[in-house]
JSON list of C-alpha atoms in Angstrom, two decimals:
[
{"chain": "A", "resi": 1, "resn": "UNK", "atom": "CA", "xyz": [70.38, 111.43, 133.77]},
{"chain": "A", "resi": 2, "resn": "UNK", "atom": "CA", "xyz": [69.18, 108.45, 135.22]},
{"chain": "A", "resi": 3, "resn": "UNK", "atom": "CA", "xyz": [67.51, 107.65, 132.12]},
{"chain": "A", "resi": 4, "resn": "UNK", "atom": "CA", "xyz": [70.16, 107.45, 130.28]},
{"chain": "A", "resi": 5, "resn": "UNK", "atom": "CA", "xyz": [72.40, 105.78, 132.98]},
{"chain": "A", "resi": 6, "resn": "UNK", "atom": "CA", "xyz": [69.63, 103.01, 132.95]},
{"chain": "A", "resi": 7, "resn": "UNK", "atom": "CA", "xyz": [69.39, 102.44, 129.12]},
{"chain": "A", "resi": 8, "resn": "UNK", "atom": "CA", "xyz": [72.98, 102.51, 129.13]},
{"chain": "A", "resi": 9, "resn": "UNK", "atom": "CA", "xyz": [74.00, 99.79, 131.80]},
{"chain": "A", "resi": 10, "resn": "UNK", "atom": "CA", "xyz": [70.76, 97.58, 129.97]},
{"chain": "A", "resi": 11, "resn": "UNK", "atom": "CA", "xyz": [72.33, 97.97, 126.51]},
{"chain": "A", "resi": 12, "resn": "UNK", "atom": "CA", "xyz": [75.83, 97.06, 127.79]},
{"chain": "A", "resi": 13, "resn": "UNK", "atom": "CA", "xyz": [75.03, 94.20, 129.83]},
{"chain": "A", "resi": 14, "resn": "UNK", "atom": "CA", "xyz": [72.74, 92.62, 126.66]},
{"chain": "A", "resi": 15, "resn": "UNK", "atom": "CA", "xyz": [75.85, 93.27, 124.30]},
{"chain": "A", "resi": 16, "resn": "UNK", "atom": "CA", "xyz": [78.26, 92.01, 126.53]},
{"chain": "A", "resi": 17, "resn": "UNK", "atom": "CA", "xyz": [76.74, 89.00, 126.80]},
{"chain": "A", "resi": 18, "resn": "UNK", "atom": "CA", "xyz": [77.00, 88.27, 123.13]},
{"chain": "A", "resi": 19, "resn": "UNK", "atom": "CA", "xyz": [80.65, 88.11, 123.80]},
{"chain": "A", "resi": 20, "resn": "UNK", "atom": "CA", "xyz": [80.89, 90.49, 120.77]},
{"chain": "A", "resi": 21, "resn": "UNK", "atom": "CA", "xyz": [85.47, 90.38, 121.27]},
{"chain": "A", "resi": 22, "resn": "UNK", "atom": "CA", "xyz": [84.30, 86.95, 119.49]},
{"chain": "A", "resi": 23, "resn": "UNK", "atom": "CA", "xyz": [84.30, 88.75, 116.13]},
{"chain": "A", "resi": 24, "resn": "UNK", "atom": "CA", "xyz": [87.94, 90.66, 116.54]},
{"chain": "A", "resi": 25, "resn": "UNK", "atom": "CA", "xyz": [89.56, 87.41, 116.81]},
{"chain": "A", "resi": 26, "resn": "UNK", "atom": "CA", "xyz": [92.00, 86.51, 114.31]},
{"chain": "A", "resi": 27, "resn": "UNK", "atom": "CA", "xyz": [90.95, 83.82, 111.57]},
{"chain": "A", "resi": 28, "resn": "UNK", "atom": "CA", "xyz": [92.29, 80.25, 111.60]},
{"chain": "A", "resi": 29, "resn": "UNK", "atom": "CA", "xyz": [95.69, 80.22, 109.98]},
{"chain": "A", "resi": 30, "resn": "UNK", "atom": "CA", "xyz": [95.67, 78.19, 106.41]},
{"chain": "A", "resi": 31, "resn": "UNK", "atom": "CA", "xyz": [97.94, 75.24, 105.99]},
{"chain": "A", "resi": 32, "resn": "UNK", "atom": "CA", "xyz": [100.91, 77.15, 104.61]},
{"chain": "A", "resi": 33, "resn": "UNK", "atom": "CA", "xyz": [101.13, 80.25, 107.74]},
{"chain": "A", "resi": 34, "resn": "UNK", "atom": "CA", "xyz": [101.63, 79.97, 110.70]},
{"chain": "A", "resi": 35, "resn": "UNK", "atom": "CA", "xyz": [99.09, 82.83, 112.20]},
{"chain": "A", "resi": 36, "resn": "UNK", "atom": "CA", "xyz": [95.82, 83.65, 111.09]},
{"chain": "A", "resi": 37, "resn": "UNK", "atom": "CA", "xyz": [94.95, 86.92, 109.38]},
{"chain": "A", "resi": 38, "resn": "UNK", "atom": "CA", "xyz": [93.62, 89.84, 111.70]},
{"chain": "A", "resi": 39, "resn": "UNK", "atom": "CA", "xyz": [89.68, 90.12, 111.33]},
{"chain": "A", "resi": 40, "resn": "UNK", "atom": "CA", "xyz": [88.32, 92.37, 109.04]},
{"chain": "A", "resi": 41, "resn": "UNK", "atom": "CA", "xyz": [86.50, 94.40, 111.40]},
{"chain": "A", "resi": 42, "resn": "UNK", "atom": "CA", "xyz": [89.62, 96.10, 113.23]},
{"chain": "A", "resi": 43, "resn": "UNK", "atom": "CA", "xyz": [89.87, 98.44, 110.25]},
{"chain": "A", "resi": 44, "resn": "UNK", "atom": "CA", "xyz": [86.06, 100.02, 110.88]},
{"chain": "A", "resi": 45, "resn": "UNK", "atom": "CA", "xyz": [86.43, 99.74, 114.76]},
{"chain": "A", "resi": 46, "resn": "UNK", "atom": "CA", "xyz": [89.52, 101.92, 114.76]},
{"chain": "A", "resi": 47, "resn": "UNK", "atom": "CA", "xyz": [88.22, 104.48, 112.52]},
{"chain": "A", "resi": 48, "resn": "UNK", "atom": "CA", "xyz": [85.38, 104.73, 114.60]},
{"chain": "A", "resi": 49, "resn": "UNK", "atom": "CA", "xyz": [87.20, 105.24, 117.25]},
{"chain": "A", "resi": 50, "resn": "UNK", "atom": "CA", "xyz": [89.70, 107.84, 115.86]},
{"chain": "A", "resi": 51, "resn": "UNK", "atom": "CA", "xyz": [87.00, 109.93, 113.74]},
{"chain": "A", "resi": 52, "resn": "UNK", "atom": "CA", "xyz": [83.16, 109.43, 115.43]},
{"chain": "A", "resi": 53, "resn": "UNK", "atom": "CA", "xyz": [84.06, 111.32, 118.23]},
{"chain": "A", "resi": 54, "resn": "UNK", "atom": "CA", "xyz": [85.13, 114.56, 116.45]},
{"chain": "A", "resi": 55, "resn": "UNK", "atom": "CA", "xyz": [81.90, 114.53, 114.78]},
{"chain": "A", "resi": 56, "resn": "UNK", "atom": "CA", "xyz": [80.24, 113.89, 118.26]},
{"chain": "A", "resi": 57, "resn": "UNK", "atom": "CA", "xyz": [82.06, 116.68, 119.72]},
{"chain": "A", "resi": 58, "resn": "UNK", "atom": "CA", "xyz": [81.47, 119.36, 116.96]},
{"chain": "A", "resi": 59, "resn": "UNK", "atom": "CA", "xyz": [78.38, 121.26, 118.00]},
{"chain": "A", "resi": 60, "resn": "UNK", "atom": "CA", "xyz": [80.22, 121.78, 121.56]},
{"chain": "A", "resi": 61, "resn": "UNK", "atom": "CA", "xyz": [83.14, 122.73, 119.92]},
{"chain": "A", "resi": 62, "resn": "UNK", "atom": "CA", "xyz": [81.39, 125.93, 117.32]},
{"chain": "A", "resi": 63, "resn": "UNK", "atom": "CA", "xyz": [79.02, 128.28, 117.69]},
{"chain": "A", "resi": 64, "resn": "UNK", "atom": "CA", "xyz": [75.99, 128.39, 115.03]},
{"chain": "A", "resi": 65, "resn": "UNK", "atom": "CA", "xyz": [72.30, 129.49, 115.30]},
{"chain": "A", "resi": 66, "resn": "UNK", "atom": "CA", "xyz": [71.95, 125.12, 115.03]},
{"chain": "A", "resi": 67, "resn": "UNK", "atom": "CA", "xyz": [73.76, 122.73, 116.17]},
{"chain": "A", "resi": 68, "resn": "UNK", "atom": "CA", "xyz": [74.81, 119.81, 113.80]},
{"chain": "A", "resi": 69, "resn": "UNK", "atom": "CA", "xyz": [74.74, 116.80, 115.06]},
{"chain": "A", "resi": 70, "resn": "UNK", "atom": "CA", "xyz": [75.78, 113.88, 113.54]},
{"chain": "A", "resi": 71, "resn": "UNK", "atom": "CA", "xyz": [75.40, 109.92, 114.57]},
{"chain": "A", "resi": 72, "resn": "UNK", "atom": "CA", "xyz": [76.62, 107.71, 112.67]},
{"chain": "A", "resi": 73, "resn": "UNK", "atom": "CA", "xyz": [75.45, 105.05, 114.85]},
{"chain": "A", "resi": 74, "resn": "UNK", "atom": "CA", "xyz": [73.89, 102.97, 111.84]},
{"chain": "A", "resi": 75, "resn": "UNK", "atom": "CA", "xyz": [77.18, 102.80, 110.14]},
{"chain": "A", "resi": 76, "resn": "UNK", "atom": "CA", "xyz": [79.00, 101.54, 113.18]},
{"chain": "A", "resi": 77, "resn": "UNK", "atom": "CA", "xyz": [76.11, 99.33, 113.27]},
{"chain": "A", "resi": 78, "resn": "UNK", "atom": "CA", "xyz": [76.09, 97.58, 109.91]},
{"chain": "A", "resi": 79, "resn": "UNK", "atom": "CA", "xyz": [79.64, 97.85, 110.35]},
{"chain": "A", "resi": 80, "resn": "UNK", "atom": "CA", "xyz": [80.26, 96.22, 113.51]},
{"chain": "A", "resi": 81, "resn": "UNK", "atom": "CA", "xyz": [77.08, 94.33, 114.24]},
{"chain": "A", "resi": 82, "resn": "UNK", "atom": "CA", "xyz": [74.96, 95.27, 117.60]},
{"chain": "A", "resi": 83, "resn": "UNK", "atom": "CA", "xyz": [76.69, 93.40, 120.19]},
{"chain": "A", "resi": 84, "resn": "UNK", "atom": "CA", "xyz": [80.34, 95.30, 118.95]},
{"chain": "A", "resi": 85, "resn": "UNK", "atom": "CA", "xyz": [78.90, 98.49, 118.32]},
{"chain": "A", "resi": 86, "resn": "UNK", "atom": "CA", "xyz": [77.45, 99.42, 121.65]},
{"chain": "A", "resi": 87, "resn": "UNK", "atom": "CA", "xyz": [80.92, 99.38, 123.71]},
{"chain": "A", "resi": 88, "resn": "UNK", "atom": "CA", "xyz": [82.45, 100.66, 121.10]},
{"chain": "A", "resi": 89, "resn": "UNK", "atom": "CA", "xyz": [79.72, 103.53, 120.77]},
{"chain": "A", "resi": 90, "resn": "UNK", "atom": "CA", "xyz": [80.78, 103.90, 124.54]},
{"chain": "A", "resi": 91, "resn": "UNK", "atom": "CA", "xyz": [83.95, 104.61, 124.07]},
{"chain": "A", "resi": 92, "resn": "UNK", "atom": "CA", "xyz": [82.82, 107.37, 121.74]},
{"chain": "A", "resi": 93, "resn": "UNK", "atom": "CA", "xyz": [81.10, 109.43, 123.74]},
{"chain": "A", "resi": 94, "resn": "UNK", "atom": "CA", "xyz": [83.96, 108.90, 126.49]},
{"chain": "A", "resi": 95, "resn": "UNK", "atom": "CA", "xyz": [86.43, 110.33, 123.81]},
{"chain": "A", "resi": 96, "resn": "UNK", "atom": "CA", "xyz": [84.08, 113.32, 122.59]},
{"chain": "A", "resi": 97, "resn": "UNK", "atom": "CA", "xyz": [83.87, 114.35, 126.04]},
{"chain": "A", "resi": 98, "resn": "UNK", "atom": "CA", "xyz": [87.55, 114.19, 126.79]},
{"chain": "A", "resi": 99, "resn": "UNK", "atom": "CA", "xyz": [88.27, 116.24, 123.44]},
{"chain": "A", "resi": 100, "resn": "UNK", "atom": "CA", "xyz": [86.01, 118.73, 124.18]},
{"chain": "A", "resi": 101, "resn": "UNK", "atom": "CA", "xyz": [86.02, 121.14, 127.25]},
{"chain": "A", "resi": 102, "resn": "UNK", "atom": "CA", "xyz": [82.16, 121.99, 126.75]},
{"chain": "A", "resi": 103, "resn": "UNK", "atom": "CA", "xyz": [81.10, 118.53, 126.86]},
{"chain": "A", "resi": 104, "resn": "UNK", "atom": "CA", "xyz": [81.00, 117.48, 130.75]},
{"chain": "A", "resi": 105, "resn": "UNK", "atom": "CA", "xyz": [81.05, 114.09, 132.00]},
{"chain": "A", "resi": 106, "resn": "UNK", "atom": "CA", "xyz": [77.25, 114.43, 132.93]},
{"chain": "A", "resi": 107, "resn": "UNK", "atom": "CA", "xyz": [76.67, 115.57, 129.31]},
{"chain": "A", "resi": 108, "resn": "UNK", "atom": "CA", "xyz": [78.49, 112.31, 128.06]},
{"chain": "A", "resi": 109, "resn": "UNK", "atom": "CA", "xyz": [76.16, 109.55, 128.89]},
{"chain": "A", "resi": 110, "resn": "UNK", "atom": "CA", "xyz": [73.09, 111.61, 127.22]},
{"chain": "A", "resi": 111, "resn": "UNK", "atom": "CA", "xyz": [75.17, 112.08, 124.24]},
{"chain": "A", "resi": 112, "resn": "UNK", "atom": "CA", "xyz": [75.82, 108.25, 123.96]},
{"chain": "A", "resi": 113, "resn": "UNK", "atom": "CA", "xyz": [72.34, 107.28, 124.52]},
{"chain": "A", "resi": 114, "resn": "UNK", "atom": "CA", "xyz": [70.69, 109.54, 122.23]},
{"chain": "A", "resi": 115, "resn": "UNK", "atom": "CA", "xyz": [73.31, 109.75, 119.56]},
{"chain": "A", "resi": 116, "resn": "UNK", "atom": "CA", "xyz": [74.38, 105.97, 119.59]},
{"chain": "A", "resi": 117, "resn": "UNK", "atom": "CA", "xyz": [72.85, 103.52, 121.53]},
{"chain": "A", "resi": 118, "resn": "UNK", "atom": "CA", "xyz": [68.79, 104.49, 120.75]},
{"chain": "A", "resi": 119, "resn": "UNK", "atom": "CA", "xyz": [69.64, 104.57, 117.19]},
{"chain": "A", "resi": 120, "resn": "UNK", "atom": "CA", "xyz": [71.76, 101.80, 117.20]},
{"chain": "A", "resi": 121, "resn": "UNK", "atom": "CA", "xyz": [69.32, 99.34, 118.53]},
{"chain": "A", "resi": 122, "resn": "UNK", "atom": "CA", "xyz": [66.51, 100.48, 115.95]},
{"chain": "A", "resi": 123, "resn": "UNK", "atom": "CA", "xyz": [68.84, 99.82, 113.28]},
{"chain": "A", "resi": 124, "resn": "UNK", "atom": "CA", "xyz": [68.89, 96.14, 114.56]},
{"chain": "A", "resi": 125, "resn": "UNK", "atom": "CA", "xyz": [65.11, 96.16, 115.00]},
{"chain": "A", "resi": 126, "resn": "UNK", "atom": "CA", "xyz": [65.23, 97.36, 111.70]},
{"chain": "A", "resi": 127, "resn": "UNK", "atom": "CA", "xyz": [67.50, 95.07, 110.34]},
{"chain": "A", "resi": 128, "resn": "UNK", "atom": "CA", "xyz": [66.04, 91.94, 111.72]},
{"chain": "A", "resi": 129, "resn": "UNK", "atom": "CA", "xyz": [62.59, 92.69, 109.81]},
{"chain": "A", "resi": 130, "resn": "UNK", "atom": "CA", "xyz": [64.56, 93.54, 106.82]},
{"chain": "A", "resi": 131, "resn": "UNK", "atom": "CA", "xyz": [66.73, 90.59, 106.65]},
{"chain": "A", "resi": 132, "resn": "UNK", "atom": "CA", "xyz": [63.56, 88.19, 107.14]},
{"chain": "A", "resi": 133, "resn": "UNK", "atom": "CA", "xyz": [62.12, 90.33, 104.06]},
{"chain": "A", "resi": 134, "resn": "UNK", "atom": "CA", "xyz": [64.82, 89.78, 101.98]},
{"chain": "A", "resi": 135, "resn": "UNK", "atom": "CA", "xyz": [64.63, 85.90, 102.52]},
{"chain": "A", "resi": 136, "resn": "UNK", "atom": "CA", "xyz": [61.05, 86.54, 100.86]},
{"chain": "A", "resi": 137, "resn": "UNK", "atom": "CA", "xyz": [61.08, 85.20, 97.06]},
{"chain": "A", "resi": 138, "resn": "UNK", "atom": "CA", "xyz": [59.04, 88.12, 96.17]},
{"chain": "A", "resi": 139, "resn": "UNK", "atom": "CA", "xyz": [62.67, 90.04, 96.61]},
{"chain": "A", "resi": 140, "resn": "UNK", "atom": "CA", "xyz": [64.87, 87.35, 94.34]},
{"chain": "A", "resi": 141, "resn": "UNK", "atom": "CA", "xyz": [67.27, 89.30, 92.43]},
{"chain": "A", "resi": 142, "resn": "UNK", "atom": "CA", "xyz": [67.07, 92.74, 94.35]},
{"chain": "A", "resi": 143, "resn": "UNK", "atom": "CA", "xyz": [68.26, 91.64, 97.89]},
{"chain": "A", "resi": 144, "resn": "UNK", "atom": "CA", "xyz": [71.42, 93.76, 97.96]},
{"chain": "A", "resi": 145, "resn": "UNK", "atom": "CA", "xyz": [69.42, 96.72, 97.22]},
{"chain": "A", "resi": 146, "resn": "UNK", "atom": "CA", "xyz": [66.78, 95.50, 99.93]},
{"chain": "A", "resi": 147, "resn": "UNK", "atom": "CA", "xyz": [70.20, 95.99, 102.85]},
{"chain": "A", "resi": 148, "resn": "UNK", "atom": "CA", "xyz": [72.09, 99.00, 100.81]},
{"chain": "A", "resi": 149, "resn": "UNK", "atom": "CA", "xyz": [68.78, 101.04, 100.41]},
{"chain": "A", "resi": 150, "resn": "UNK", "atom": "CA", "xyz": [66.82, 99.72, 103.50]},
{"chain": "A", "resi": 151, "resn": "UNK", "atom": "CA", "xyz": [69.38, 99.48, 106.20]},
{"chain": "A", "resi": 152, "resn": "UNK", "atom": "CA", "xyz": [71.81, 101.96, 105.05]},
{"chain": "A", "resi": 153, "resn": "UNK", "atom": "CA", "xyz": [69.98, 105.11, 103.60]},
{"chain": "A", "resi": 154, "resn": "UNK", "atom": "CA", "xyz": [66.06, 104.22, 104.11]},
{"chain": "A", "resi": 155, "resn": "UNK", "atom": "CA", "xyz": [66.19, 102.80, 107.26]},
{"chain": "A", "resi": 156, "resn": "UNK", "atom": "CA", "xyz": [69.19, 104.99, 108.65]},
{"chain": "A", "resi": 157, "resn": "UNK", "atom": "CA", "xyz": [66.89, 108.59, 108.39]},
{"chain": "A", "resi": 158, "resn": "UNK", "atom": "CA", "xyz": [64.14, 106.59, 110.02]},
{"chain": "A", "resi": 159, "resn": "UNK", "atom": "CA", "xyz": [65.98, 105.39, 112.88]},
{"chain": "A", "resi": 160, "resn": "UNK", "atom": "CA", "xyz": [67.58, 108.50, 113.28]},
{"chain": "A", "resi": 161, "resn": "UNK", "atom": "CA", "xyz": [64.73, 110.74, 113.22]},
{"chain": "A", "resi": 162, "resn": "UNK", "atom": "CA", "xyz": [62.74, 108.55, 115.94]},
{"chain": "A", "resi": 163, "resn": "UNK", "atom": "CA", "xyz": [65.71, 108.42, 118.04]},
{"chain": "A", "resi": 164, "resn": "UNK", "atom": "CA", "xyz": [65.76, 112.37, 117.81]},
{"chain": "A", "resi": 165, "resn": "UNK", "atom": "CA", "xyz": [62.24, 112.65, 118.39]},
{"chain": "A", "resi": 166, "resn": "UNK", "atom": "CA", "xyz": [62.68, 110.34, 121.51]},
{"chain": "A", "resi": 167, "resn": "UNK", "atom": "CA", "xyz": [65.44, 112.33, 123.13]},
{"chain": "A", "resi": 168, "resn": "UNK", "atom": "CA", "xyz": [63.50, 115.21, 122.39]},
{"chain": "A", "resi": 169, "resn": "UNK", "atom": "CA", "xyz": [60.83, 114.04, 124.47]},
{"chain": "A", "resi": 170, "resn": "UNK", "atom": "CA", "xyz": [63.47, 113.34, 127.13]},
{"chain": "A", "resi": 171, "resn": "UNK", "atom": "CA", "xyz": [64.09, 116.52, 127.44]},
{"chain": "A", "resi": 172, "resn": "UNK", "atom": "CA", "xyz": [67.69, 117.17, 124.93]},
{"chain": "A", "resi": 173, "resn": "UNK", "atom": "CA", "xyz": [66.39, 119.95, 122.99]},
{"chain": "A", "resi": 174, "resn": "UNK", "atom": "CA", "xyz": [68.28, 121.52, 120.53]},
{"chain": "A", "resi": 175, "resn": "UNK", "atom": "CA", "xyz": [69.22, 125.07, 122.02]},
{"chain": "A", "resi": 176, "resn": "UNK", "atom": "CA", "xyz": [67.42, 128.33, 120.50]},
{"chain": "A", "resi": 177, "resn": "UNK", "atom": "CA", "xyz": [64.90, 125.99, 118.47]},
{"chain": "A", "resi": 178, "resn": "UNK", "atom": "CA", "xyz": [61.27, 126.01, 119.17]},
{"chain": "A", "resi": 179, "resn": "UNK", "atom": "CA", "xyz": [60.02, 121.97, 120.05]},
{"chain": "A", "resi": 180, "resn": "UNK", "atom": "CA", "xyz": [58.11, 122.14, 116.40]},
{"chain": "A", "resi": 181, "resn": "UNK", "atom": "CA", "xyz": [61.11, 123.23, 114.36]},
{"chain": "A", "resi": 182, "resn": "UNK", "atom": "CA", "xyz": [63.37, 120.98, 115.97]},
{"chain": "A", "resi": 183, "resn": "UNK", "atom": "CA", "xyz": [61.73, 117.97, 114.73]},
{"chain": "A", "resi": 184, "resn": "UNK", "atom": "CA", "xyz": [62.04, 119.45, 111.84]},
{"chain": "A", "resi": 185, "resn": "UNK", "atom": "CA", "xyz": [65.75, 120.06, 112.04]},
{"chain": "A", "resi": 186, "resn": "UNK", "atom": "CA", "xyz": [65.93, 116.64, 113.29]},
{"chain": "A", "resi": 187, "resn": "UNK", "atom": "CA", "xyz": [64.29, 115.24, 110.09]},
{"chain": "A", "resi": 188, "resn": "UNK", "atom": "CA", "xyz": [66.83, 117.21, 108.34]},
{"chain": "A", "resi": 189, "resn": "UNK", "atom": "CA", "xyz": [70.01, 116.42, 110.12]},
{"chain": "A", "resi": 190, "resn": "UNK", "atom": "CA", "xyz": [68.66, 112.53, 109.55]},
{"chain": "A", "resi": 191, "resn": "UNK", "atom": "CA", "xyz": [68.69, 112.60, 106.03]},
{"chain": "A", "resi": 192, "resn": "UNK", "atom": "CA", "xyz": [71.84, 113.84, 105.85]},
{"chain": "A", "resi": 193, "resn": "UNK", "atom": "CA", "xyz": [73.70, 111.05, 108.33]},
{"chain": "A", "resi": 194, "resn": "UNK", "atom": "CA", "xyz": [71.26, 108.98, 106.09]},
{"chain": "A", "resi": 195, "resn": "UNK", "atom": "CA", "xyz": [73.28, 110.06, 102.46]},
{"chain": "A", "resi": 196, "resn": "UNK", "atom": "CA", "xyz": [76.35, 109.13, 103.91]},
{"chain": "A", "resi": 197, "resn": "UNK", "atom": "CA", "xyz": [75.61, 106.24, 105.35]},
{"chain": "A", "resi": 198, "resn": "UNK", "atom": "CA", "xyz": [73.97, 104.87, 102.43]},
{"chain": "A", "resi": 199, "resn": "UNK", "atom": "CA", "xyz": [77.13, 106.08, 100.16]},
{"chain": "A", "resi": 200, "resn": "UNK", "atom": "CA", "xyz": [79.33, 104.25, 102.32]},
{"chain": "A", "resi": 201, "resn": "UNK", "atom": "CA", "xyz": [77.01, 101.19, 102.71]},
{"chain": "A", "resi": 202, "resn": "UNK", "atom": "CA", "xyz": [77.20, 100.83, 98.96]},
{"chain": "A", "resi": 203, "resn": "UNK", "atom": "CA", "xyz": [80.86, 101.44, 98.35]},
{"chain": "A", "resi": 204, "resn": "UNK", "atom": "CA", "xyz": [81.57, 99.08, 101.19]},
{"chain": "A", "resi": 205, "resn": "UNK", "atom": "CA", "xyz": [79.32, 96.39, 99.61]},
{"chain": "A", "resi": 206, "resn": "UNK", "atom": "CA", "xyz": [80.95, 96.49, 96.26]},
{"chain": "A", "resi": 207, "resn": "UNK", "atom": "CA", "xyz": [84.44, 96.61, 97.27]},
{"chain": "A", "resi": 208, "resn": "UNK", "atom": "CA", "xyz": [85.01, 95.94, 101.13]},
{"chain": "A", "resi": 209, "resn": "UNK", "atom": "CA", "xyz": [81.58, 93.48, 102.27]},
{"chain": "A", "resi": 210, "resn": "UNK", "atom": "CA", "xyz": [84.46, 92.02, 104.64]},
{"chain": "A", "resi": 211, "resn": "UNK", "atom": "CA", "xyz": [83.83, 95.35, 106.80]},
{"chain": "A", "resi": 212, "resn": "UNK", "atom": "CA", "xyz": [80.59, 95.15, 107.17]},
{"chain": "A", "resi": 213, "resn": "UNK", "atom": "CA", "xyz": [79.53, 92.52, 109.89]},
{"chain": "A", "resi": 214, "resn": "UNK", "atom": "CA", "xyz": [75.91, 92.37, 108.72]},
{"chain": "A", "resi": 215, "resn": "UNK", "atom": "CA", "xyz": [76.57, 91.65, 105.25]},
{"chain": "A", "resi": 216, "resn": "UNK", "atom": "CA", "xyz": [76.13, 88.14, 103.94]},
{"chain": "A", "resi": 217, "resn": "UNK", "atom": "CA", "xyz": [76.45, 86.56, 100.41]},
{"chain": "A", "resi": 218, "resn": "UNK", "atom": "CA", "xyz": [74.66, 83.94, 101.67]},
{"chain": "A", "resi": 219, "resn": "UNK", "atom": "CA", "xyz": [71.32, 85.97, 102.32]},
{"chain": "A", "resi": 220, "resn": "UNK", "atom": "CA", "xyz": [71.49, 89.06, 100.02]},
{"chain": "A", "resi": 221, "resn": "UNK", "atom": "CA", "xyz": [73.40, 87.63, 97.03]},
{"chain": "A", "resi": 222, "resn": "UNK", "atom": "CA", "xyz": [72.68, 83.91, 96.92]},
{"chain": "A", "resi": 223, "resn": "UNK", "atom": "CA", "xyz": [69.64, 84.25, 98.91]},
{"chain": "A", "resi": 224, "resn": "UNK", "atom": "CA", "xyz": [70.34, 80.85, 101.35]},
{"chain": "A", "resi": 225, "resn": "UNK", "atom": "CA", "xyz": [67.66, 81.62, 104.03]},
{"chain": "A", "resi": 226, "resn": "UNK", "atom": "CA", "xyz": [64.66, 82.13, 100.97]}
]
């Protein structure tokens, strides 16, 4: 508990401090309106909002011999950038545990930790060595499939699966699983939150990059920082 309450207040101060409400302000308004457009990112902050904590709350709110858990962190990650993703990641957990009765308040902060912010911050890790491989000129031509395949499917199951291996050593077993199979379950469960994320990463790239806060023309299409 006090873990998690530490890593928590840590992660929130750092992103807070990045003054991530910065990227949810409206754009400057062009010559002929007189208010700018809304930013981009409200669309994937709200829909994490309304849907991530359903899929937080689902093994608490079924019975099966294993519980499913899903993350999504790296989405909301590539989606909102670091800094945006860890309140809102927060808020998450908050909501899961207000939706359902089997997830306490003292159950909440593990939930957040382990599911959102541990994962979350590899993906950055991650994404930082990634981003300074794609500027390589080794990689001209295939930088998009350096952040679609690396950040969102590759890279998603890795950070995932350490994060699950961490809050398994932290004590967050999965219930009526032996410690060996549930890193295997956990390997499992990654690849899966991995698929998705990796579907979505591409779709978004192709039709919506304006969603995703860690996308750049600049560096993955036109490669500008080579």
């Amino acid at each position: 508990m006090w873990l998690e309450a530490a890593l928590l207040l840590v992660a929130l101060a750092a992103a807070l401090a990045a003054r991530p409400w910065r990227m949810l302000a409206s754009r400057k308004p062009l010559a002929h309106e007189s208010h700018g457009a809304l930013s981009a990112l409200w669309t994937p902050l709200l829909a994490t909002l309304v849907f991530l904590p359903w899929l937080w709350a689902l093994p608490t709110l079924h019975a099966m011999p294993l519980q499913l858990q899903w993350s999504g962190a790296c989405l909301v990650v590539l989606m909102l950038g670091w800094p945006l993703a860890v309140p809102t990641l927060l808020a998450v957990g908050a909501i899961a545990a207000l939706l359902s009765p089997s997830l306490g308040w003292q159950d909440a902060p593990g939930v957040a930790v382990w599911q959102g912010v541990v994962p979350a911050t590899l993906a950055l890790l991650l994404g930082v060595v990634l981003r300074r491989l794609a500027g390589t000129r080794a990689l001209v031509g295939v930088r998009a499939f350096v952040y679609v395949l690396g950040r969102g499917f590759l890279g998603t199951a890795l950070c995932l699966f350490v994060a699950g291996s961490l809050a398994q050593w932290a004590g967050h077993t999965l219930p009526g699983v032996s410690d060996q199979l549930s890193l295997v379950a956990r390997w499992l469960m990654a690849w899966g939150d991995a698929v998705i994320t990796g579907m979505l990463c591409a779709v978004f790239v192709a039709f919506k990059p304006g969603w995703l806060a860690t996308w750049s023309d600049a560096v993955y299409l036109d490669g500008k920082n080579s």
